[in-house]
JSON list of C-alpha atoms in Angstrom, two decimals:
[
{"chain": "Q", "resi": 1, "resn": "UNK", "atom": "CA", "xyz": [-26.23, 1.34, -77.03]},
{"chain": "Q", "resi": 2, "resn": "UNK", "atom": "CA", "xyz": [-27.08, 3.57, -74.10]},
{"chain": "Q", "resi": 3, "resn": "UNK", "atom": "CA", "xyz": [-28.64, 0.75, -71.87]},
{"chain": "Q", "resi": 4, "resn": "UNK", "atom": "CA", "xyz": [-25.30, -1.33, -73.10]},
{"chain": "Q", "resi": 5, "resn": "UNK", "atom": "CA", "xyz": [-22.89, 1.83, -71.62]},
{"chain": "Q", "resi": 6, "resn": "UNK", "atom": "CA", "xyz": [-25.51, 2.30, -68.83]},
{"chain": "Q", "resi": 7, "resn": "UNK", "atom": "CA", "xyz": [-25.11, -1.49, -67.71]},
{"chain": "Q", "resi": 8, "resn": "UNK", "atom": "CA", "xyz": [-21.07, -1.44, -68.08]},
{"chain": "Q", "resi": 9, "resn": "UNK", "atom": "CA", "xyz": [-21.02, 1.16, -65.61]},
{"chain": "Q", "resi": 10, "resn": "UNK", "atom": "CA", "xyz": [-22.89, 0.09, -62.79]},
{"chain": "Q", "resi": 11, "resn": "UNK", "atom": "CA", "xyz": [-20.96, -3.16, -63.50]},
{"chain": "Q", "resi": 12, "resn": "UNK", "atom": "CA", "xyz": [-17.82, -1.64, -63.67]},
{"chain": "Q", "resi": 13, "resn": "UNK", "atom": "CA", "xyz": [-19.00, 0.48, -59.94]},
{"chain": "Q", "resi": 14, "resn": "UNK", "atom": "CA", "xyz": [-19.83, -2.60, -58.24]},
{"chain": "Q", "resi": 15, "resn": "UNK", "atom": "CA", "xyz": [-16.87, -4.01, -58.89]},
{"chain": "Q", "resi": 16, "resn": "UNK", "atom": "CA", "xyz": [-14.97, -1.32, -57.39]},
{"chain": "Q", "resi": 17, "resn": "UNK", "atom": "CA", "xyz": [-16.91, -1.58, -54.66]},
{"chain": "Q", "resi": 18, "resn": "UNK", "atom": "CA", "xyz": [-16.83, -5.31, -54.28]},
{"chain": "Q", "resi": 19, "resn": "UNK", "atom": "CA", "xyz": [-13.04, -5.53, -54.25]},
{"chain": "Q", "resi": 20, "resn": "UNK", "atom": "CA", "xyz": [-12.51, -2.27, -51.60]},
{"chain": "Q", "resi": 21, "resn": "UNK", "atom": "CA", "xyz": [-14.89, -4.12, -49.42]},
{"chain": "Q", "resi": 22, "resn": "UNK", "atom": "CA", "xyz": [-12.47, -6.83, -49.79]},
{"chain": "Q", "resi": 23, "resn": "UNK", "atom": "CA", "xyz": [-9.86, -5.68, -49.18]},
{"chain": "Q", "resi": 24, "resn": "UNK", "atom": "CA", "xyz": [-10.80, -3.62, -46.26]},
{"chain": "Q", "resi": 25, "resn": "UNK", "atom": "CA", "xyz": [-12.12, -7.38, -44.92]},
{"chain": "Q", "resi": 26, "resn": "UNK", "atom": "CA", "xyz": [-8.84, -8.29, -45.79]},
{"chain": "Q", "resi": 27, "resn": "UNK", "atom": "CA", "xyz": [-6.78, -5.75, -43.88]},
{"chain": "Q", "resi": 28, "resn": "UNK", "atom": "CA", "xyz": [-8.66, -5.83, -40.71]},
{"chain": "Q", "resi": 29, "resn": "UNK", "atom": "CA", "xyz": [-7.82, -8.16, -37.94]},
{"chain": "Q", "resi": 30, "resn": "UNK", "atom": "CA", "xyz": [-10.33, -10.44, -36.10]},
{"chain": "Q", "resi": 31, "resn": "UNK", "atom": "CA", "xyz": [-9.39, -11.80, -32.75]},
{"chain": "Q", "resi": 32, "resn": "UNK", "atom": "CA", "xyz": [-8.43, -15.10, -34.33]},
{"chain": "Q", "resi": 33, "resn": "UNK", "atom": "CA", "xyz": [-5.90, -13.62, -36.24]},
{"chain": "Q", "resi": 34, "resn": "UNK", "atom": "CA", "xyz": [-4.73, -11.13, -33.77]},
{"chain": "Q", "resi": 35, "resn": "UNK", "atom": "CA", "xyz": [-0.77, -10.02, -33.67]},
{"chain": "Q", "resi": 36, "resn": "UNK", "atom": "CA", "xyz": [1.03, -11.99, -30.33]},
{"chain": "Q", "resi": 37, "resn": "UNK", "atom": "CA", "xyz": [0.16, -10.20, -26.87]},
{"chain": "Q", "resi": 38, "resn": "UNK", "atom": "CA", "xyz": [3.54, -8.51, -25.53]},
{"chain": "Q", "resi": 39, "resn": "UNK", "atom": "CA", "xyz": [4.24, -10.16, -21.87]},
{"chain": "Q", "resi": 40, "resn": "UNK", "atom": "CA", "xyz": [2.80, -7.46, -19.28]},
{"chain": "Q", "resi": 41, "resn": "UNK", "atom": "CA", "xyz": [6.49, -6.45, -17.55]},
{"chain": "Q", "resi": 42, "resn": "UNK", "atom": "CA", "xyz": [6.55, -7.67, -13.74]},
{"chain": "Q", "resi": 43, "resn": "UNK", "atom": "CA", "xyz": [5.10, -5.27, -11.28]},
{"chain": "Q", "resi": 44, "resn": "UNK", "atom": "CA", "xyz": [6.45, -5.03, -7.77]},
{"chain": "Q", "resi": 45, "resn": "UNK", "atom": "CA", "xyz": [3.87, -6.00, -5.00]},
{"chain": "Q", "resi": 46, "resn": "UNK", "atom": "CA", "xyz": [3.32, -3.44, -2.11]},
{"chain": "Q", "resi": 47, "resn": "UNK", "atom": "CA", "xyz": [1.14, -5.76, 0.02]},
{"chain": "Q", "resi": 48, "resn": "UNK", "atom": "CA", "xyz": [1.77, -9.16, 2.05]},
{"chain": "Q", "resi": 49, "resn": "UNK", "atom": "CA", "xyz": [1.17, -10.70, 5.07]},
{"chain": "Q", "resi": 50, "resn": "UNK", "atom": "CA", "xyz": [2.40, -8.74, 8.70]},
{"chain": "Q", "resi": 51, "resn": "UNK", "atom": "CA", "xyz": [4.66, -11.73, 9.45]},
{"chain": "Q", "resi": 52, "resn": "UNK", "atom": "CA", "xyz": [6.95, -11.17, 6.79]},
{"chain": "Q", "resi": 53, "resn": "UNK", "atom": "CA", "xyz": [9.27, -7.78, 6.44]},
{"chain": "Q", "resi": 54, "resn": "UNK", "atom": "CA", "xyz": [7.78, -5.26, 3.76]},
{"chain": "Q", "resi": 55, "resn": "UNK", "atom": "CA", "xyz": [10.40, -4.72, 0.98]},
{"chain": "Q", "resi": 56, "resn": "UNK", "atom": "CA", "xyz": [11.17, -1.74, -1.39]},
{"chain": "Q", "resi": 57, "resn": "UNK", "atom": "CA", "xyz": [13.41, -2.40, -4.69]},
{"chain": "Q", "resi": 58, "resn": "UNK", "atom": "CA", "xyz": [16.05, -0.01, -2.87]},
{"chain": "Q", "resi": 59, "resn": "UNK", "atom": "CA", "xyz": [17.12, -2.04, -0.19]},
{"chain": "Q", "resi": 60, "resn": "UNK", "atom": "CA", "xyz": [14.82, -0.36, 2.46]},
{"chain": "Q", "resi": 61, "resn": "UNK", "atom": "CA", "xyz": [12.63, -3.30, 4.35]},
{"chain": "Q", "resi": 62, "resn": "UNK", "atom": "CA", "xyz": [10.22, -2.88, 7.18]},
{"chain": "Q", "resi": 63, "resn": "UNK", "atom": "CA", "xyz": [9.01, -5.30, 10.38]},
{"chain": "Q", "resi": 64, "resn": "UNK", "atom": "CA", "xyz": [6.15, -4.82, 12.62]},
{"chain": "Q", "resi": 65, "resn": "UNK", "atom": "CA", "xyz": [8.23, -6.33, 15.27]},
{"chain": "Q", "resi": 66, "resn": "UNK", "atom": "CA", "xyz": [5.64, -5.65, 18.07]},
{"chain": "Q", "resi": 67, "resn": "UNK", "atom": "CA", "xyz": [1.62, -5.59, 17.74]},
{"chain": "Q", "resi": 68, "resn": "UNK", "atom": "CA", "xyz": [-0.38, -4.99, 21.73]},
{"chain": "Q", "resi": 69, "resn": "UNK", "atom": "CA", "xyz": [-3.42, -3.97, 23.00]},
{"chain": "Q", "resi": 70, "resn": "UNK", "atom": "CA", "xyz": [-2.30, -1.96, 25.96]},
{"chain": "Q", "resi": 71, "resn": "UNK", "atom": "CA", "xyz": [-4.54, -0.87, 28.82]},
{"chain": "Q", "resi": 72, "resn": "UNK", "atom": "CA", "xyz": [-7.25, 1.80, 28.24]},
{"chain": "Q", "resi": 73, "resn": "UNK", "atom": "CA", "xyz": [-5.71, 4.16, 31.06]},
{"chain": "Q", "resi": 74, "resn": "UNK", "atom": "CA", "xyz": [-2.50, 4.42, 29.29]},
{"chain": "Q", "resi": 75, "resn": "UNK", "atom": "CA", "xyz": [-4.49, 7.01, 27.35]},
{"chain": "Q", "resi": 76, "resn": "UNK", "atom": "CA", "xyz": [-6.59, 9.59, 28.14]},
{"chain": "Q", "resi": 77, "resn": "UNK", "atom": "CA", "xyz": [-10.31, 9.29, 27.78]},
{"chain": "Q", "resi": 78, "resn": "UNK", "atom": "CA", "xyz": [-10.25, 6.06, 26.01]},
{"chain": "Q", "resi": 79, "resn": "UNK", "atom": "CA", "xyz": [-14.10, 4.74, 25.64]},
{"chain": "Q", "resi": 80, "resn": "UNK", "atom": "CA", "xyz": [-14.74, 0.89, 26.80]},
{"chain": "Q", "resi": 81, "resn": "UNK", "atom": "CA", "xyz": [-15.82, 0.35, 23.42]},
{"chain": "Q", "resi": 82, "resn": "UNK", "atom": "CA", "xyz": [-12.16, 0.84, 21.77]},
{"chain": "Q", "resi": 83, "resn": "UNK", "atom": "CA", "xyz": [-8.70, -0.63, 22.15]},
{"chain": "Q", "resi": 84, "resn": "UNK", "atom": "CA", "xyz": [-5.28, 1.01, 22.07]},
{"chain": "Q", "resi": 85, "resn": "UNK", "atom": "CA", "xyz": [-3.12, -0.91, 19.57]},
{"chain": "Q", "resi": 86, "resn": "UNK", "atom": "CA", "xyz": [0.51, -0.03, 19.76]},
{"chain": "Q", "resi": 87, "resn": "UNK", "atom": "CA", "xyz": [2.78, -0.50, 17.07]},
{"chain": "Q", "resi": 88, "resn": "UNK", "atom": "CA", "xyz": [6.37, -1.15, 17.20]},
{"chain": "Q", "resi": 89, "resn": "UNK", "atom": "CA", "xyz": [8.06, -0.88, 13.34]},
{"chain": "Q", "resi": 90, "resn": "UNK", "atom": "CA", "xyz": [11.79, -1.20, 12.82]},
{"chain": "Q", "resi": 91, "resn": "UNK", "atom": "CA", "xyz": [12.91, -0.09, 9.56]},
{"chain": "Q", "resi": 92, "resn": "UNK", "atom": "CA", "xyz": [15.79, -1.15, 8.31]},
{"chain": "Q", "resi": 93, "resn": "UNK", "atom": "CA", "xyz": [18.17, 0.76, 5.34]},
{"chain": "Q", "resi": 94, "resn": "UNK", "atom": "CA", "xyz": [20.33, -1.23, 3.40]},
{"chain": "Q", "resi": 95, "resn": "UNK", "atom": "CA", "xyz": [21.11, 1.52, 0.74]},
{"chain": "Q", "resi": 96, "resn": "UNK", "atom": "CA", "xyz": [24.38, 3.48, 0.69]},
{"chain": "Q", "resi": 97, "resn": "UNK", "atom": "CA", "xyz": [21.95, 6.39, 1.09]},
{"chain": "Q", "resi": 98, "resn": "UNK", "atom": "CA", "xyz": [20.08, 7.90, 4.07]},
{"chain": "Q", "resi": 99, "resn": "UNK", "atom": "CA", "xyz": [16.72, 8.49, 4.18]},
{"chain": "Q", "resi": 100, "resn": "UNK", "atom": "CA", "xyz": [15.28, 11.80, 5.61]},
{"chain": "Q", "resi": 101, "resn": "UNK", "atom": "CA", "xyz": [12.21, 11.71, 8.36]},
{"chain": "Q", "resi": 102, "resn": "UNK", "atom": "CA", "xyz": [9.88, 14.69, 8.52]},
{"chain": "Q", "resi": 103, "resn": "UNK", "atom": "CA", "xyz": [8.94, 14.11, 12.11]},
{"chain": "Q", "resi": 104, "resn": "UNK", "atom": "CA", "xyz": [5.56, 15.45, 11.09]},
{"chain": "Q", "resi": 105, "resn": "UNK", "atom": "CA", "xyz": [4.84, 12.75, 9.14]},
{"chain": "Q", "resi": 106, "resn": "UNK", "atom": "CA", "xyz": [3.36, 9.22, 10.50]},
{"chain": "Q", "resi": 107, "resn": "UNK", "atom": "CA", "xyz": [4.94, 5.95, 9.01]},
{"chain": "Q", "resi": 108, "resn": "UNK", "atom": "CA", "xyz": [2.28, 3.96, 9.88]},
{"chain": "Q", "resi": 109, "resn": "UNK", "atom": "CA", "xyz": [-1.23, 4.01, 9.44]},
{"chain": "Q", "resi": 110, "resn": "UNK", "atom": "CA", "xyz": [-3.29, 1.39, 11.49]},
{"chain": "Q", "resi": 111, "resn": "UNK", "atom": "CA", "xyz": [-6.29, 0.16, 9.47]},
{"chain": "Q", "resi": 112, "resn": "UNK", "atom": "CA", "xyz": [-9.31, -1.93, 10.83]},
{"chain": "Q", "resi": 113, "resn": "UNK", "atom": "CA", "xyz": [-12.49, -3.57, 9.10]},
{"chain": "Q", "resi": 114, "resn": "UNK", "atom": "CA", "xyz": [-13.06, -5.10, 5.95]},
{"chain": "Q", "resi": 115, "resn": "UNK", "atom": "CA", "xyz": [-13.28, -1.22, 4.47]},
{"chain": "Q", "resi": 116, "resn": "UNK", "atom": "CA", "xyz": [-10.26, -0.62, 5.90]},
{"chain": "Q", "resi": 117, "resn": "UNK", "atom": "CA", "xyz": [-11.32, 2.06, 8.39]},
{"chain": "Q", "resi": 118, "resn": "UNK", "atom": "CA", "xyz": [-8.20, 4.57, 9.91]},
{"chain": "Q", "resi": 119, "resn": "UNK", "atom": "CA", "xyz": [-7.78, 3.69, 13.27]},
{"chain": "Q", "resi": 120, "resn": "UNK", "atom": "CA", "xyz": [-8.33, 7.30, 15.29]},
{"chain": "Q", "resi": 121, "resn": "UNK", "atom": "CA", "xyz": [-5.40, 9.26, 17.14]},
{"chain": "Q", "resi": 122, "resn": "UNK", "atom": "CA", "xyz": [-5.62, 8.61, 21.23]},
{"chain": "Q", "resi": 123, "resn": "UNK", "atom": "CA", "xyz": [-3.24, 11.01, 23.36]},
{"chain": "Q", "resi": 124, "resn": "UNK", "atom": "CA", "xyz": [-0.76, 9.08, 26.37]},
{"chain": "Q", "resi": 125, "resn": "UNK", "atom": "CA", "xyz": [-1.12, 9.71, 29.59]},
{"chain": "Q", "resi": 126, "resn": "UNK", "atom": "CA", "xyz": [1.60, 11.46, 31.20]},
{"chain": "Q", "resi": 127, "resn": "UNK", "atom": "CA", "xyz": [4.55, 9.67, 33.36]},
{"chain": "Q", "resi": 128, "resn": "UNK", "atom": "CA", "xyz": [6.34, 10.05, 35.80]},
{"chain": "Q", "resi": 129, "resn": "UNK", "atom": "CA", "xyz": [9.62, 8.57, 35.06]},
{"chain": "Q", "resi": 130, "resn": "UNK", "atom": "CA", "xyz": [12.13, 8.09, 31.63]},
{"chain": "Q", "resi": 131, "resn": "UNK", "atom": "CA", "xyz": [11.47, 4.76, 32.53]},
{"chain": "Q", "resi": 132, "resn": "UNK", "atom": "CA", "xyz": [7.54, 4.34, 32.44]},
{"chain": "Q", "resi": 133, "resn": "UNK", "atom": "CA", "xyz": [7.63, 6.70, 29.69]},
{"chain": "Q", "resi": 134, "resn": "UNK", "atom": "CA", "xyz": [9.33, 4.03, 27.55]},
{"chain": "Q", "resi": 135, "resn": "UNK", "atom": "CA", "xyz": [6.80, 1.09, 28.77]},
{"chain": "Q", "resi": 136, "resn": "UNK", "atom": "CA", "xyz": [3.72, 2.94, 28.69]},
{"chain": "Q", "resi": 137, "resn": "UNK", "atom": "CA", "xyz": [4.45, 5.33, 25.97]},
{"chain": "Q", "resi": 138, "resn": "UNK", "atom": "CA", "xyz": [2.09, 5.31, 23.20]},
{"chain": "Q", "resi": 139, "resn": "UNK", "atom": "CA", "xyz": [4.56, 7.04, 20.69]},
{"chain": "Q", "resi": 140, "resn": "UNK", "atom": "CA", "xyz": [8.10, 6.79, 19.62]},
{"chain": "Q", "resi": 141, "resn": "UNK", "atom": "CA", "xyz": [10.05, 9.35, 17.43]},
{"chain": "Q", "resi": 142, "resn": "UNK", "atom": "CA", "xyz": [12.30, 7.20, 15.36]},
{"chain": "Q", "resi": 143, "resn": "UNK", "atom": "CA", "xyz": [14.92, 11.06, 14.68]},
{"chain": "Q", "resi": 144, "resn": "UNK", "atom": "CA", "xyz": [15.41, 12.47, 11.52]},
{"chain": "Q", "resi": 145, "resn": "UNK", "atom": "CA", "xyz": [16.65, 10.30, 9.59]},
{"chain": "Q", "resi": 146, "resn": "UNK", "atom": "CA", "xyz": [17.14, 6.86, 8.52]},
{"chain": "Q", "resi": 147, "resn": "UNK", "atom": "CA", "xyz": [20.96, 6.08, 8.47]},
{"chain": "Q", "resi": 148, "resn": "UNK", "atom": "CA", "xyz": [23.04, 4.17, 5.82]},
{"chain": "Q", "resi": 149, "resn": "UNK", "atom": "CA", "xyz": [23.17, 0.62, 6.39]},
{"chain": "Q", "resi": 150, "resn": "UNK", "atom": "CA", "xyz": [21.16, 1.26, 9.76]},
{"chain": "Q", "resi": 151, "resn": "UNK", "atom": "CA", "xyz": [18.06, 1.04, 11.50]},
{"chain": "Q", "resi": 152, "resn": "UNK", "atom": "CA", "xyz": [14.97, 3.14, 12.85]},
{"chain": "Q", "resi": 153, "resn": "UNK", "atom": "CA", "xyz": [12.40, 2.38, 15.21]},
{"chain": "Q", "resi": 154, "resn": "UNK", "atom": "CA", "xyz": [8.85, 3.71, 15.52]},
{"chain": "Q", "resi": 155, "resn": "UNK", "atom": "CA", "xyz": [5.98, 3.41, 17.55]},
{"chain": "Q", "resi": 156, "resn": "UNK", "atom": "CA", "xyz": [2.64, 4.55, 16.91]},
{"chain": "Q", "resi": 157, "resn": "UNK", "atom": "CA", "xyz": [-0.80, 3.94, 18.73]},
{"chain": "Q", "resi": 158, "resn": "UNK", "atom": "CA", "xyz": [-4.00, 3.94, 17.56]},
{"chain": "Q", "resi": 159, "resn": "UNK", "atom": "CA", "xyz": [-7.79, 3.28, 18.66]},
{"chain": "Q", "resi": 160, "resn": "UNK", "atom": "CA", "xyz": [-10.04, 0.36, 17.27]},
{"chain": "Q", "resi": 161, "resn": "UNK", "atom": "CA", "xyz": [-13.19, -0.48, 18.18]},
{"chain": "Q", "resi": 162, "resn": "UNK", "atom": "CA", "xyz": [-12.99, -3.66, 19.97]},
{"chain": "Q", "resi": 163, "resn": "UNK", "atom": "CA", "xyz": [-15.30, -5.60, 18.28]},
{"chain": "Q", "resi": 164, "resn": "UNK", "atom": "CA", "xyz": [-13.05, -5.35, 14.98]},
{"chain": "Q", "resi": 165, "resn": "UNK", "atom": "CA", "xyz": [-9.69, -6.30, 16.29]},
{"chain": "Q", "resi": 166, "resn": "UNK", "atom": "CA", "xyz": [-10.20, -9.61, 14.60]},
{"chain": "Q", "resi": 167, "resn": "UNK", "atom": "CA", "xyz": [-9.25, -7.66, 11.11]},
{"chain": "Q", "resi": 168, "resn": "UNK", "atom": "CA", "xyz": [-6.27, -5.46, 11.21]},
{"chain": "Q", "resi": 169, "resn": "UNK", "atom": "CA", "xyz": [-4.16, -3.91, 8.23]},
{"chain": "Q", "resi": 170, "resn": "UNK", "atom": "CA", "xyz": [-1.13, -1.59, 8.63]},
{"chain": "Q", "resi": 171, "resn": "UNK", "atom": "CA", "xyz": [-0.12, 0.90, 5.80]},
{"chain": "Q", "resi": 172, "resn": "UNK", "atom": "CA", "xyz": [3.40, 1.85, 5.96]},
{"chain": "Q", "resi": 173, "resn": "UNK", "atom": "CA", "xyz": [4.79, 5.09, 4.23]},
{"chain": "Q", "resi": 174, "resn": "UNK", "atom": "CA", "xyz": [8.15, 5.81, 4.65]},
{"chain": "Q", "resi": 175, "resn": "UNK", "atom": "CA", "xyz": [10.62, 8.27, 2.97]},
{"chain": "Q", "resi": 176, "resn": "UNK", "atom": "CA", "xyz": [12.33, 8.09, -0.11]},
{"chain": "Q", "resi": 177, "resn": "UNK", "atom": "CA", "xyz": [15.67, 9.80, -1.14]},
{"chain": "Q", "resi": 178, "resn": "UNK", "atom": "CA", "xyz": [13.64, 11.47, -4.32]},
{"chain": "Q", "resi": 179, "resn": "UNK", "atom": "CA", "xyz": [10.18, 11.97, -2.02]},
{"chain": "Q", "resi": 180, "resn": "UNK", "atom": "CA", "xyz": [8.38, 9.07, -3.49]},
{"chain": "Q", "resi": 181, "resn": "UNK", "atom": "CA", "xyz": [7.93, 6.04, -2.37]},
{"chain": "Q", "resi": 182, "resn": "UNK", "atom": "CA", "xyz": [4.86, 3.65, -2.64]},
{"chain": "Q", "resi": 183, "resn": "UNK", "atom": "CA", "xyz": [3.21, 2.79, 0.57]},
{"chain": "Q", "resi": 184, "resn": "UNK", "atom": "CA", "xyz": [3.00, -0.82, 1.57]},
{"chain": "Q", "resi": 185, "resn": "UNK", "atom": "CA", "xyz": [0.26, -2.80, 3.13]},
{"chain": "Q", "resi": 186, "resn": "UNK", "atom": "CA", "xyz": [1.06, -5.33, 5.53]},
{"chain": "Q", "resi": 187, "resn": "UNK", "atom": "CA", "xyz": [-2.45, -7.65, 5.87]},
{"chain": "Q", "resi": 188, "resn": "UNK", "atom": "CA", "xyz": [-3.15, -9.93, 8.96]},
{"chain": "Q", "resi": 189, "resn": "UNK", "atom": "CA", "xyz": [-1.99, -7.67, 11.33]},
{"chain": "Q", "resi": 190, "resn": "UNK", "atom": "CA", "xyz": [-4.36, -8.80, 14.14]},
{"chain": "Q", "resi": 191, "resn": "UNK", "atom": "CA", "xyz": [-2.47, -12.55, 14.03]},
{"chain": "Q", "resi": 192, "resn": "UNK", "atom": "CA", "xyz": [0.41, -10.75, 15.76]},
{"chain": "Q", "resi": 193, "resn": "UNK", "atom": "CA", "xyz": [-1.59, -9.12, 18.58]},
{"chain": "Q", "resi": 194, "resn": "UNK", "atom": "CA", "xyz": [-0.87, -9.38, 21.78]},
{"chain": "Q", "resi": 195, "resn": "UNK", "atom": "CA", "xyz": [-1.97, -7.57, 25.02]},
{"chain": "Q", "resi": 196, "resn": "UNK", "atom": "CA", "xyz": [-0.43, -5.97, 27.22]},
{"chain": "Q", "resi": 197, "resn": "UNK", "atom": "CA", "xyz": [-1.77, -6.20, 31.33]}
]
């Protein structure tokens, strides 16, 4: 009688177990049976190429509209082995808003290599005259601000070792009327080069 009770309780335990193994098996998912993937929302791209304007979801937009190698001696102490590249950037702001400039702050950083190495700071040399000033100047203060349904221009100059101006990228930061804004890469850069004699 004991063996009899004995044997109707392991039977009656494996049982148990048997059918919560079940249904465990049966509440888990496998891949084949997985619920239907939500769509990934769209996500705004902050990089394309330099011949086309770089665009914010606020109606700001941004063209290199100028790309040259000017002469070594319109710096000072410029090595044969690097390049000043001068960069001319007009940004445009369509929003009913202006935009703030900390005249601090650079709007464009000139990348070079496949790394993407910063381009290093080169000093103009000094003229004589408003007017060479403006052709030879390696720098451009665009003001303060950005106006309303206006435009800024910048210029900004940068050395490169020669031997990599076949591989230029440009990372543009410019304000934002809450601080933020997310920098945009313009690629192929070095297809708009020209130089300067």
């Amino acid at each position: 009688m004991r063996s009899r009770l004995a044997s109707a309780a392991v039977t009656a335990v494996l049982l148990v177990a048997a059918t919560g193994c079940s249904s465990d098996k049966e509440g888990s998912v496998g891949p084949s049976e997985s619920a239907a993937v939500a769509p990934t929302p769209s996500v705004d791209v902050f990089e394309g190429p330099a011949s086309r304007p770089a665009l914010w979801p606020d109606g700001v937009s941004a063209t290199l509209r100028a790309v040259e190698r000017v002469p070594s001696e319109w710096g000072v102490d410029v090595a044969d082995s690097d390049a000043i590249i001068r960069l001319t950037l007009e940004v445009s702001n369509a929003s009913e808003t202006p935009l703030p400039v900390d005249p601090s702050s650079k709007e464009m950083t000139l990348l070079y290599g496949p790394s993407r190495a910063e381009g290093k700071a080169v000093t103009s040399s000094r003229h004589d005259s408003p007017a060479e000033q403006k052709q030879k100047g390696l720098d451009l203060d665009g003001g303060t601000e950005i106006p309303a349904a206006g435009t800024a221009t910048f210029v900004e100059s940068r050395l490169v070792p020669v031997d990599q101006l076949d591989s230029l990228t440009v990372r543009i930061e410019l304000p934002s009327v809450d601080g933020i804004r997310e920098p945009f890469t313009l690629t192929q850069v070095e297809k708009l080069l020209t130089t300067v004699r």
